[in-house]
Coordinates of C-alpha atoms and ligand atoms in Angstrom, one line a residue:
M1 CA 18.1 62.4 28.8
S2 CA 19.1 58.8 29.1
P3 CA 19.6 57.1 25.7
Q4 CA 16.9 54.6 26.7
N5 CA 14.3 57.2 26.7
T6 CA 15.0 58.4 23.1
R7 CA 14.2 56.7 19.9
P8 CA 17.0 54.2 19.2
R9 CA 19.7 55.3 16.8
V10 CA 21.9 52.4 15.7
R11 CA 24.7 52.3 13.3
F12 CA 26.5 49.7 11.2
A13 CA 30.1 50.7 11.2
P14 CA 32.2 48.6 8.9
S15 CA 35.8 49.2 7.9
P16 CA 36.3 49.1 4.1
T17 CA 39.2 46.7 4.3
G18 CA 37.9 44.2 1.8
P19 CA 34.6 42.5 1.0
L20 CA 32.1 42.6 3.8
H21 CA 32.0 39.2 5.5
I22 CA 28.6 37.6 5.8
G23 CA 28.9 38.0 9.6
G24 CA 29.0 41.7 9.0
V25 CA 25.8 41.5 7.1
R26 CA 24.3 39.7 10.1
T27 CA 25.4 42.5 12.3
A28 CA 23.9 45.1 9.9
L29 CA 20.7 43.0 9.8
Y30 CA 20.3 42.9 13.6
N31 CA 20.8 46.6 13.8
Y32 CA 18.2 47.1 11.1
L33 CA 15.7 44.8 12.7
F34 CA 16.0 46.6 16.0
A35 CA 15.8 50.0 14.4
R36 CA 12.7 49.1 12.4
Q37 CA 11.0 47.4 15.3
T38 CA 11.5 50.5 17.6
G39 CA 10.9 53.2 15.0
G40 CA 14.5 54.1 15.4
T41 CA 17.2 55.2 12.9
M42 CA 19.6 53.0 11.0
I43 CA 22.9 54.6 10.2
L44 CA 25.8 53.6 8.1
R45 CA 29.2 54.9 9.1
I46 CA 32.4 54.0 7.3
E47 CA 35.3 53.5 9.7
D48 CA 38.3 54.1 7.5
T49 CA 40.8 55.6 9.9
D50 CA 43.3 52.9 9.2
Q51 CA 44.5 54.1 5.8
T52 CA 47.0 51.2 5.5
R53 CA 44.1 48.7 5.3
F54 CA 42.0 50.7 2.9
V55 CA 40.8 48.6 -0.1
P56 CA 39.3 50.3 -3.2
G57 CA 35.8 49.2 -4.0
A58 CA 35.1 47.9 -0.5
E59 CA 32.8 50.7 0.4
A60 CA 30.8 50.4 -2.8
Y61 CA 30.6 46.6 -2.0
I62 CA 29.2 47.3 1.4
L63 CA 26.5 49.6 0.0
E64 CA 25.6 47.1 -2.7
A65 CA 25.4 44.2 -0.2
L66 CA 23.1 46.1 2.2
K67 CA 20.9 47.0 -0.7
W68 CA 20.8 43.4 -1.9
V69 CA 19.6 42.0 1.4
G70 CA 17.0 44.8 1.7
I71 CA 18.6 46.8 4.6
E72 CA 17.4 50.4 4.0
L73 CA 19.5 53.1 5.5
D74 CA 17.9 56.2 7.1
E75 CA 21.1 58.1 7.5
G76 CA 24.8 57.7 6.7
Q77 CA 27.3 57.2 3.9
G78 CA 25.5 57.0 0.6
V79 CA 22.3 58.6 1.9
G80 CA 23.4 61.7 3.9
G81 CA 21.9 63.1 7.0
P82 CA 22.4 65.6 9.8
H83 CA 25.8 64.3 10.9
E84 CA 27.7 64.4 7.6
P85 CA 30.3 63.4 6.7
Y86 CA 29.8 59.7 7.6
R87 CA 33.2 58.6 6.5
Q88 CA 35.7 58.9 9.4
S89 CA 38.6 59.8 7.2
E90 CA 36.6 62.9 6.3
R91 CA 35.9 63.7 9.9
K92 CA 39.6 63.7 10.7
A93 CA 39.7 67.2 12.0
M94 CA 37.0 66.5 14.7
Y95 CA 38.8 64.0 16.8
S96 CA 42.0 65.6 18.1
Q97 CA 40.1 68.1 20.3
Y98 CA 38.8 65.2 22.3
A99 CA 42.2 63.6 22.6
E100 CA 43.5 67.0 23.8
Q101 CA 40.6 67.3 26.2
L102 CA 41.6 64.0 27.7
V103 CA 45.2 65.1 28.0
T104 CA 44.2 68.3 29.8
A105 CA 42.0 66.3 32.2
G106 CA 45.0 64.0 33.0
K107 CA 43.3 61.0 31.4
A108 CA 45.6 60.7 28.4
Y109 CA 49.2 61.7 27.6
Y110 CA 51.6 62.3 24.7
A111 CA 54.0 59.5 24.0
F112 CA 57.1 60.0 22.0
D113 CA 58.6 56.5 22.0
T114 CA 60.0 55.5 18.7
S115 CA 59.4 52.0 17.5
E116 CA 63.1 51.1 18.3
Q117 CA 62.6 52.3 21.9
L118 CA 59.4 50.2 22.2
D119 CA 61.1 47.2 20.8
A120 CA 64.0 47.6 23.2
M121 CA 61.5 47.7 26.1
R122 CA 59.7 44.7 24.7
Q123 CA 62.9 42.7 24.4
Q124 CA 64.0 43.6 27.9
L125 CA 60.7 42.5 29.4
E126 CA 60.5 39.4 27.3
G127 CA 64.0 38.5 28.5
Q128 CA 62.5 38.6 32.0
G129 CA 59.6 36.4 30.9
T130 CA 57.0 39.2 30.9
A131 CA 54.9 40.3 27.9
F132 CA 55.2 43.9 27.1
Q133 CA 52.2 46.2 27.5
Y134 CA 52.3 49.9 27.5
N135 CA 50.5 50.3 30.8
A136 CA 50.4 51.8 34.3
I137 CA 53.7 50.2 35.2
T138 CA 55.7 50.5 32.0
R139 CA 54.6 54.0 31.1
L140 CA 56.7 55.3 34.0
K141 CA 59.8 54.1 32.3
L142 CA 58.9 55.3 28.8
N143 CA 59.2 58.4 26.8
N144 CA 56.0 60.3 27.4
S145 CA 54.5 63.4 29.0
L146 CA 54.1 61.6 32.3
T147 CA 57.9 61.1 32.6
L148 CA 59.3 64.1 30.7
P149 CA 59.4 67.6 32.2
Q150 CA 56.7 69.9 30.9
E151 CA 59.3 72.0 29.0
G152 CA 60.7 68.9 27.3
V153 CA 57.2 68.0 26.1
T154 CA 56.5 71.4 24.8
A155 CA 59.8 71.6 23.1
K156 CA 59.4 68.2 21.4
I157 CA 56.0 69.1 20.1
A158 CA 57.2 72.5 18.9
A159 CA 60.1 70.8 17.2
G160 CA 57.6 68.6 15.3
E161 CA 58.7 65.3 16.9
P162 CA 56.2 62.6 16.1
Y163 CA 54.0 61.6 19.0
V164 CA 50.9 59.6 19.7
I165 CA 48.2 60.2 22.4
R166 CA 47.6 57.3 24.7
L167 CA 44.8 56.7 27.1
K168 CA 45.9 56.7 30.7
V169 CA 44.2 53.5 31.9
P170 CA 43.9 53.4 35.7
A171 CA 46.1 50.9 37.4
K172 CA 43.6 49.2 39.6
E173 CA 39.9 49.6 38.7
E174 CA 37.1 47.2 38.0
I175 CA 35.4 48.3 34.8
R176 CA 31.8 47.0 34.3
L177 CA 29.4 47.2 31.5
N178 CA 25.9 45.8 31.1
D179 CA 25.7 44.1 27.8
L180 CA 22.2 43.4 26.4
I181 CA 23.2 39.9 25.5
R182 CA 25.9 39.0 27.9
G183 CA 24.7 40.8 31.0
W184 CA 27.3 42.3 33.3
V185 CA 30.8 42.1 32.0
H186 CA 33.6 42.9 34.4
V187 CA 37.2 43.6 33.3
H188 CA 40.1 44.7 35.5
S189 CA 41.9 47.7 34.2
S190 CA 45.2 46.0 34.6
Q191 CA 44.3 43.9 31.7
I192 CA 43.9 46.8 29.4
D193 CA 46.9 48.6 27.9
D194 CA 47.3 52.3 27.3
K195 CA 45.7 52.3 23.9
V196 CA 46.8 54.8 21.3
L197 CA 43.9 57.3 20.7
M198 CA 45.6 59.5 18.2
K199 CA 48.3 58.3 15.8
S200 CA 51.4 60.2 14.8
D201 CA 49.8 60.9 11.4
G202 CA 47.0 62.9 13.1
M203 CA 44.4 60.2 12.5
P204 CA 42.4 58.9 15.4
T205 CA 42.5 55.1 16.1
Y206 CA 39.4 53.0 15.9
H207 CA 38.8 53.4 19.6
L208 CA 38.7 57.2 19.7
A209 CA 36.9 57.7 16.4
N210 CA 34.3 55.0 17.3
V211 CA 33.4 56.5 20.7
V212 CA 33.5 60.2 19.5
D213 CA 31.3 59.4 16.5
D214 CA 28.9 57.3 18.5
H215 CA 28.5 60.2 20.9
L216 CA 28.2 62.9 18.3
M217 CA 25.8 60.9 16.2
G218 CA 23.6 60.2 19.2
I219 CA 24.0 56.4 19.0
T220 CA 21.9 54.7 21.6
H221 CA 22.7 51.1 21.0
V222 CA 26.0 49.6 19.8
I223 CA 25.2 46.3 18.2
S224 CA 28.4 44.6 17.0
G225 CA 30.2 41.3 16.7
E226 CA 31.7 39.5 19.7
E227 CA 35.2 40.3 18.4
W228 CA 34.6 43.9 19.6
L229 CA 33.8 42.9 23.2
P230 CA 37.4 43.3 24.4
S231 CA 37.4 46.9 23.3
A232 CA 34.1 47.7 25.1
P233 CA 35.6 48.3 28.6
L234 CA 38.1 50.7 27.1
H235 CA 35.3 52.5 25.4
V236 CA 33.5 52.7 28.8
L237 CA 36.5 54.5 30.2
L238 CA 36.5 56.9 27.2
Y239 CA 32.9 57.8 27.7
R240 CA 33.5 58.4 31.4
Y241 CA 36.6 60.5 30.9
L242 CA 35.0 62.5 28.1
G243 CA 32.1 63.3 30.4
W244 CA 29.6 61.4 28.3
E245 CA 28.8 58.4 30.5
S246 CA 25.2 59.4 31.2
T247 CA 24.4 59.1 27.5
M248 CA 26.7 56.1 26.8
P249 CA 25.1 53.7 24.4
R250 CA 23.9 50.3 25.5
F251 CA 26.1 47.5 24.1
A252 CA 25.0 44.3 22.5
H253 CA 27.7 41.9 21.4
L254 CA 26.5 39.3 18.9
P255 CA 27.8 35.7 19.0
L256 CA 30.6 34.6 16.8
L257 CA 29.9 32.7 13.6
L258 CA 31.6 29.3 13.9
K259 CA 32.9 26.8 11.4
P260 CA 30.3 24.3 10.2
D261 CA 31.6 21.7 12.8
G262 CA 31.5 24.3 15.6
N263 CA 35.2 24.2 16.2
G264 CA 36.5 27.8 16.0
K265 CA 35.7 30.9 14.1
L266 CA 34.3 30.7 10.6
S267 CA 37.0 31.7 8.1
K268 CA 37.4 32.2 4.4
R269 CA 39.4 29.1 4.3
D270 CA 36.5 27.0 5.6
A271 CA 34.5 28.5 2.7
D272 CA 37.1 27.5 0.2
L273 CA 37.4 24.0 1.6
G274 CA 33.6 23.5 1.8
G275 CA 32.9 25.2 -1.5
F276 CA 30.4 27.7 -0.1
P277 CA 30.4 31.5 0.1
V278 CA 31.1 33.6 3.2
F279 CA 30.5 36.9 1.4
P280 CA 27.2 38.3 0.4
L281 CA 28.3 39.2 -3.2
Q282 CA 31.1 37.9 -5.4
W283 CA 34.3 39.9 -4.8
T284 CA 37.3 40.2 -7.1
D285 CA 40.4 41.2 -5.2
P286 CA 41.6 44.4 -6.8
E287 CA 45.3 43.3 -6.3
T288 CA 45.4 39.6 -7.0
G289 CA 42.3 39.2 -9.2
T290 CA 41.2 36.3 -7.0
V291 CA 37.5 35.8 -7.0
A292 CA 35.6 35.0 -3.8
R293 CA 32.1 33.5 -4.1
G294 CA 29.1 35.4 -3.2
F295 CA 25.7 34.3 -1.9
R296 CA 24.0 36.3 -4.6
E297 CA 26.0 34.8 -7.5
E298 CA 25.7 31.3 -6.1
G299 CA 22.0 31.6 -6.6
Y300 CA 20.9 32.4 -3.0
L301 CA 17.8 34.6 -3.0
S302 CA 18.1 37.6 -0.9
D303 CA 15.1 36.9 1.4
A304 CA 16.4 33.4 2.0
T305 CA 19.8 34.8 2.9
V306 CA 18.2 37.2 5.3
N307 CA 16.2 34.5 6.9
F308 CA 19.3 32.3 7.2
L309 CA 21.4 35.1 8.7
A310 CA 18.7 36.1 11.2
F311 CA 18.8 32.6 12.6
L312 CA 22.5 32.6 13.1
G313 CA 22.5 33.5 16.8
W314 CA 18.8 34.4 17.2
N315 CA 15.7 32.2 17.3
P316 CA 12.1 33.1 17.8
G317 CA 11.4 30.5 20.5
T318 CA 8.8 28.8 18.3
E319 CA 8.8 26.2 15.6
Q320 CA 8.4 28.8 12.9
E321 CA 11.4 29.0 10.6
L322 CA 10.3 31.0 7.6
F323 CA 10.3 34.7 8.4
S324 CA 9.9 37.6 6.0
M325 CA 11.8 40.7 6.8
D326 CA 8.6 42.2 8.3
E327 CA 8.1 39.2 10.5
L328 CA 11.7 39.3 11.6
I329 CA 11.3 43.0 12.5
Q330 CA 8.3 42.1 14.6
S331 CA 9.8 39.1 16.4
F332 CA 13.4 40.2 16.9
S333 CA 14.6 40.6 20.5
F334 CA 17.9 40.8 22.3
E335 CA 16.6 38.3 24.9
R336 CA 16.5 35.6 22.2
I337 CA 20.1 36.1 20.9
S338 CA 22.4 33.4 22.3
K339 CA 25.7 34.1 24.0
S340 CA 27.4 31.1 22.4
G341 CA 28.7 31.0 18.9
A342 CA 26.4 30.1 15.9
K343 CA 27.4 27.3 13.6
F344 CA 27.5 28.3 10.0
D345 CA 25.5 25.5 8.5
I346 CA 25.4 26.0 4.8
Q347 CA 22.9 23.2 4.3
K348 CA 20.5 25.2 6.3
A349 CA 21.1 28.1 4.0
Q350 CA 20.3 25.8 1.1
W351 CA 17.1 24.6 2.8
F352 CA 16.0 28.2 3.2
N353 CA 16.7 28.8 -0.4
Q354 CA 14.6 25.9 -1.5
Q355 CA 11.7 27.1 0.6
Y356 CA 11.9 30.6 -0.9
L357 CA 12.4 29.4 -4.4
R358 CA 9.2 27.3 -4.1
Q359 CA 7.3 30.4 -2.8
Q360 CA 8.3 32.4 -5.9
S361 CA 5.6 32.6 -8.6
D362 CA 6.2 30.6 -11.8
E363 CA 6.0 33.9 -13.6
A364 CA 8.8 35.5 -11.5
L365 CA 11.0 32.4 -12.1
A366 CA 10.1 32.5 -15.8
A367 CA 11.4 36.0 -16.0
Y368 CA 14.7 34.6 -14.8
L369 CA 14.6 31.6 -17.1
L370 CA 13.9 33.5 -20.4
P371 CA 17.3 35.3 -20.6
A372 CA 19.1 32.2 -19.3
L373 CA 17.5 30.1 -22.1
E374 CA 18.2 32.7 -24.6
A375 CA 21.9 32.7 -23.6
K376 CA 21.8 29.0 -24.4
G377 CA 20.4 29.7 -27.8
I378 CA 17.0 28.3 -26.9
G379 CA 14.0 30.4 -27.8
V380 CA 10.8 29.7 -25.9
T381 CA 7.6 31.5 -25.5
P382 CA 7.0 33.2 -22.1
Q383 CA 4.3 30.7 -21.5
K384 CA 6.6 27.8 -21.9
A385 CA 9.1 29.4 -19.6
V386 CA 6.4 29.7 -16.9
G387 CA 5.8 26.0 -17.5
I388 CA 9.4 25.1 -17.1
A389 CA 9.5 27.1 -13.8
R390 CA 6.5 25.2 -12.6
L391 CA 8.0 21.9 -13.6
M392 CA 11.4 22.5 -12.0
K393 CA 11.1 24.8 -9.0
D394 CA 10.3 22.0 -6.5
R395 CA 13.3 20.1 -7.6
V396 CA 16.1 22.6 -7.2
T397 CA 18.0 24.6 -4.6
F398 CA 19.1 27.4 -6.9
P399 CA 17.4 29.1 -9.8
Q400 CA 20.2 28.3 -12.2
E401 CA 19.6 24.6 -11.6
M402 CA 16.1 24.9 -13.2
L403 CA 17.6 24.4 -16.6
T404 CA 19.8 21.5 -15.5
G405 CA 18.4 18.3 -16.9
T406 CA 15.8 20.0 -19.1
E407 CA 17.5 19.6 -22.4
F408 CA 15.1 16.8 -23.2
L409 CA 12.3 19.3 -23.4
F410 CA 14.0 20.8 -26.5
V411 CA 15.8 17.9 -28.1
P412 CA 14.6 14.3 -28.7
P413 CA 16.7 11.6 -27.0
A414 CA 19.6 10.3 -29.0
G415 CA 19.3 6.9 -27.3
Y416 CA 17.5 5.1 -24.5
D417 CA 18.7 4.1 -21.1
P418 CA 19.9 0.5 -21.6
A419 CA 18.8 -0.6 -18.2
V420 CA 15.2 -0.2 -19.4
I421 CA 15.3 -0.7 -23.1
P422 CA 15.1 -3.2 -24.6
S423 CA 14.4 -5.3 -21.4
K424 CA 11.2 -3.5 -20.4
W425 CA 10.0 -2.8 -23.9
T426 CA 7.6 -5.8 -23.9
P427 CA 5.0 -6.4 -26.6
E428 CA 2.2 -5.3 -24.3
I429 CA 4.0 -2.0 -23.5
A430 CA 4.6 -1.4 -27.2
L431 CA 0.9 -1.9 -27.8
V432 CA -0.1 0.6 -25.1
L433 CA 2.3 3.2 -26.4
A434 CA 1.3 2.6 -30.0
A435 CA -2.4 3.2 -29.0
Y436 CA -1.3 6.2 -27.1
K437 CA 0.5 7.6 -30.1
D438 CA -2.6 7.0 -32.3
E439 CA -5.1 8.5 -29.9
L440 CA -3.1 11.6 -28.8
P441 CA -4.1 13.6 -32.0
S442 CA -7.7 13.5 -30.9
V443 CA -6.9 15.2 -27.5
E444 CA -7.8 18.7 -28.1
N445 CA -5.8 20.4 -25.4
L446 CA -2.8 18.3 -24.4
N447 CA -1.9 19.1 -20.8
A448 CA -0.7 17.1 -17.8
D449 CA -4.2 16.1 -16.9
T450 CA -5.5 15.2 -20.4
A451 CA -2.2 13.3 -21.1
K452 CA -2.6 11.3 -18.0
A453 CA -6.3 10.6 -18.5
L454 CA -5.8 9.2 -22.0
L455 CA -2.9 7.0 -20.9
H456 CA -5.1 5.8 -18.0
S457 CA -8.0 4.8 -20.2
I458 CA -5.7 3.0 -22.6
T459 CA -4.0 1.0 -19.9
E460 CA -7.3 0.1 -18.3
R461 CA -8.7 -1.0 -21.7
Q462 CA -5.6 -3.1 -22.4
G463 CA -5.3 -4.5 -18.9
V464 CA -1.8 -3.2 -18.2
K465 CA -0.8 -1.5 -15.0
M466 CA 0.0 2.3 -15.3
G467 CA 3.0 1.6 -13.2
K468 CA 4.5 -0.7 -15.8
V469 CA 4.1 1.9 -18.6
M470 CA 5.4 5.0 -16.9
Q471 CA 9.1 4.1 -16.9
P472 CA 9.3 2.9 -20.6
L473 CA 7.3 5.9 -21.6
R474 CA 9.7 8.3 -19.8
V475 CA 12.7 6.6 -21.4
V476 CA 11.4 6.8 -24.9
L477 CA 10.4 10.5 -24.4
T478 CA 13.4 11.7 -22.5
G479 CA 16.1 9.0 -22.9
G480 CA 16.5 8.5 -19.1
T481 CA 14.7 7.1 -16.1
T482 CA 14.7 10.1 -13.9
G483 CA 13.5 13.6 -14.3
P484 CA 10.7 16.0 -13.4
D485 CA 7.0 15.2 -13.6
L486 CA 6.5 13.3 -16.9
M487 CA 2.9 14.4 -17.6
L488 CA 3.9 18.1 -17.1
S489 CA 6.9 17.5 -19.2
M490 CA 4.7 16.2 -22.1
E491 CA 2.5 19.3 -21.7
L492 CA 5.6 21.4 -22.2
M493 CA 7.0 19.4 -25.1
G494 CA 3.7 19.8 -26.9
K495 CA 1.4 17.3 -28.6
E496 CA 3.3 17.1 -31.9
E497 CA 6.6 16.6 -30.3
V498 CA 5.3 13.8 -28.0
I499 CA 3.7 12.0 -30.9
G500 CA 6.9 12.4 -33.0
R501 CA 9.0 10.9 -30.2
L502 CA 6.6 8.0 -29.7
E503 CA 6.6 7.3 -33.4
L504 CA 10.4 7.4 -33.5
A505 CA 10.6 4.9 -30.6
L506 CA 8.0 2.6 -32.1
N507 CA 10.0 2.6 -35.4
R508 CA 13.3 2.2 -33.7
L509 CA 12.2 -0.6 -31.4
S510 CA 9.7 -2.7 -33.4
Ligands
LIG601 N1 34.6 49.3 12.6 C1 34.4 48.0 13.2 C2 34.4 47.0 12.1 O1 35.2 47.1 11.2 C3 33.1 47.9 13.9 C4 33.1 48.5 15.2 C5 31.8 48.6 16.0 O2 30.8 48.1 15.5 O3 31.8 49.1 17.0 O4 33.7 46.0 12.1

């Protein structure tokens, strides 16, 4: 059956070589959106065949990051499934038979070259101005089962001499693949070297393990980053030579994430320079102890992060920008993924965060605020925390900023902004505020509306414009000229506190 007629099976296949880059999260997300849209299966496979690059904690980080952004796995590492194990290092024994199958079919060969021999060949060729590649031309002069007599090969293997298995890439052949995003991609085989499939330690390389596992796991669509495009023609050859071409997955290579200015690939260095994260979660390097910022710890909400990532390379073709996960699942399509790189615009991420923060209920944000206030030694009622959330959420980008500039709610001002007081503390303002102080006790339920209504009636009565009163009132209540909504702030301070601060100001300034 052609893979296009079956329910899609997609996999996210990261290598645990460090913290998962945010671009990897985008790859996982697009796989997930496609799987959910089509009723397919989302699989996590850990590609850890390169033991030299293994980093402890990286796999746990990957799982936590996927969980944080809401990508649910149907199968794979951490959740199990019919193709266990899902860690390639634990599948080690499965791969060599396929490499041997290729050798038997004349599509791969044993190579015994030592690194000294390869270096000598490299130097010789470079001396002649040619870059060295192990390929259809050079393999004829190297130490392998194509050049050695059969008995020699058998003897070397029997003697336990280390060897690798290399793919015998044809000399002159056009390799084509139809990428879901890029259309037809043509590569001439002379541009591909005879890649190692099995290493001398008995581990497969990424190429062999990736193709074998995608086949065995019934993967129908390989959705991965553009950096894997150069490997794809080689993988097409592998599928062909292993006899699996009729069920070869479709390929979709996602656009690169570019630096904020669009010049080149986004790197960790850009993040350090720009002071923004390029990892989903904070990561502490187990060796150096260096800490890399994470979207989560910086205060990005997971749904805002998902929305931001979805738009890095894809767009819905409409004006709509805010998409929940379910809406993304419905709208996602390969046709609307661009071929060109996507600029990593952190301001856009911040904008999304603001939008999602505003959509959160005051109660949900209060649940965040309560422990944060407690940590600062400020005890408030849950009701007051809800009020603070309501007061602040439209003014901030990150939840932790909701407490910035709110000290005035808990502590009376030590002094007043000299740009306003005394110059704007005129006798008429003093009279209005004195009346306000005197009449506030009669307001039964002080809230933003009643506070405003009373002030309004006093200014009318005394013939003073509201606009002239607001700034001095803010300064005597808070100390400064800027801040969140004043009436709402008074509601949160409470009637007694407001009266007390007005009294203090009238005493200090008269
Ligand atoms: N294992 C590769 C990585 O580390 C992914 C390969 C693929 O998706 O085909 O990202």
